[in-house]
Amino acid sequence: MEQKEAKNEENLVKKTCRELGITQKELAEYFGVTPKAVSNWATQKHKLPTNFYFLIDLIKTQRKYNSLMNAINNH
């Protein structure tokens, strides 16, 4: 079960970067952690901290909001 959980974490880090069009280094800047920490989460060397799931959702929501506001302002 723990292996499956780690696989999901790896996918979440990489999926988040892909969806947002950012690098792992940029994701580290959003989180206020080192790029090495994000790399360790992506390669399953360390477990993704629970509170970072919330931060990922927050970043995605912020991006959607900014995109929506830009679309509204451009019309």
Tab-separated table of C-alpha atoms in Angstrom:
chain	number	residue	atom	x	y	z
A	1	MET	CA	0.000	0.000	0.000
A	2	GLU	CA	2.808	2.417	0.854
A	3	GLN	CA	4.430	1.839	-2.566
A	4	LYS	CA	1.160	2.769	-4.297
A	5	GLU	CA	0.882	5.879	-2.127
A	6	ALA	CA	4.428	6.918	-3.070
A	7	LYS	CA	3.628	6.393	-6.748
A	8	ASN	CA	0.629	8.716	-6.420
A	9	GLU	CA	2.855	11.370	-4.859
A	10	GLU	CA	5.338	11.120	-7.690
A	11	ASN	CA	2.544	11.489	-10.181
A	12	LEU	CA	1.098	14.464	-8.303
A	13	VAL	CA	4.358	16.439	-8.369
A	14	LYS	CA	5.008	15.740	-12.041
A	15	LYS	CA	1.346	16.178	-12.991
A	16	THR	CA	1.176	19.507	-11.179
A	17	CYS	CA	4.262	20.813	-12.966
A	18	ARG	CA	2.899	19.647	-16.315
A	19	GLU	CA	-0.573	21.120	-15.732
A	20	LEU	CA	0.821	24.466	-14.617
A	21	GLY	CA	3.545	24.549	-17.248
A	22	ILE	CA	6.234	25.055	-14.622
A	23	THR	CA	9.447	23.332	-13.643
A	24	GLN	CA	10.106	21.538	-10.393
A	25	LYS	CA	12.373	24.456	-9.498
A	26	GLU	CA	9.469	26.885	-9.950
A	27	LEU	CA	7.219	24.624	-7.878
A	28	ALA	CA	9.861	24.706	-5.147
A	29	GLU	CA	9.760	28.515	-5.232
A	30	TYR	CA	5.952	28.461	-4.813
A	31	PHE	CA	6.331	26.153	-1.816
A	32	GLY	CA	9.299	27.969	-0.318
A	33	VAL	CA	11.424	24.829	-0.321
A	34	THR	CA	14.566	23.767	-2.128
A	35	PRO	CA	14.417	22.280	-5.619
A	36	LYS	CA	16.071	19.187	-4.101
A	37	ALA	CA	13.057	18.689	-1.805
A	38	VAL	CA	10.678	18.727	-4.784
A	39	SER	CA	12.989	16.387	-6.684
A	40	ASN	CA	12.985	13.991	-3.737
A	41	TRP	CA	9.169	13.979	-3.714
A	42	ALA	CA	9.040	13.419	-7.468
A	43	THR	CA	11.474	10.497	-7.279
A	44	GLN	CA	9.836	8.966	-4.204
A	45	LYS	CA	12.887	9.473	-1.986
A	46	HIS	CA	10.698	11.345	0.508
A	47	LYS	CA	6.970	11.442	1.136
A	48	LEU	CA	5.120	14.584	0.081
A	49	PRO	CA	4.047	16.436	3.271
A	50	THR	CA	0.293	16.407	3.798
A	51	ASN	CA	-0.074	20.193	3.829
A	52	PHE	CA	1.466	20.398	0.366
A	53	TYR	CA	-1.594	18.703	-1.132
A	54	PHE	CA	-3.561	21.774	-0.039
A	55	LEU	CA	-0.906	24.111	-1.449
A	56	ILE	CA	-1.021	22.354	-4.813
A	57	ASP	CA	-4.803	22.828	-4.940
A	58	LEU	CA	-4.356	26.464	-3.957
A	59	ILE	CA	-1.791	27.103	-6.707
A	60	LYS	CA	-4.052	25.473	-9.305
A	61	THR	CA	-7.052	27.506	-8.129
A	62	GLN	CA	-5.029	30.716	-8.240
A	63	ARG	CA	-3.920	29.972	-11.802
A	64	LYS	CA	-7.512	29.289	-12.893
A	65	TYR	CA	-8.693	32.498	-11.223
A	66	ASN	CA	-5.957	34.569	-12.881
A	67	SER	CA	-6.754	33.034	-16.252
A	68	LEU	CA	-10.461	33.776	-15.822
A	69	MET	CA	-9.785	37.367	-14.762
A	70	ASN	CA	-7.509	37.897	-17.772
A	71	ALA	CA	-10.218	36.561	-20.078
A	72	ILE	CA	-12.812	38.870	-18.522
A	73	ASN	CA	-10.539	41.909	-18.701
A	74	ASN	CA	-9.681	41.251	-22.354
A	75	HIS	CA	-13.317	41.301	-23.483
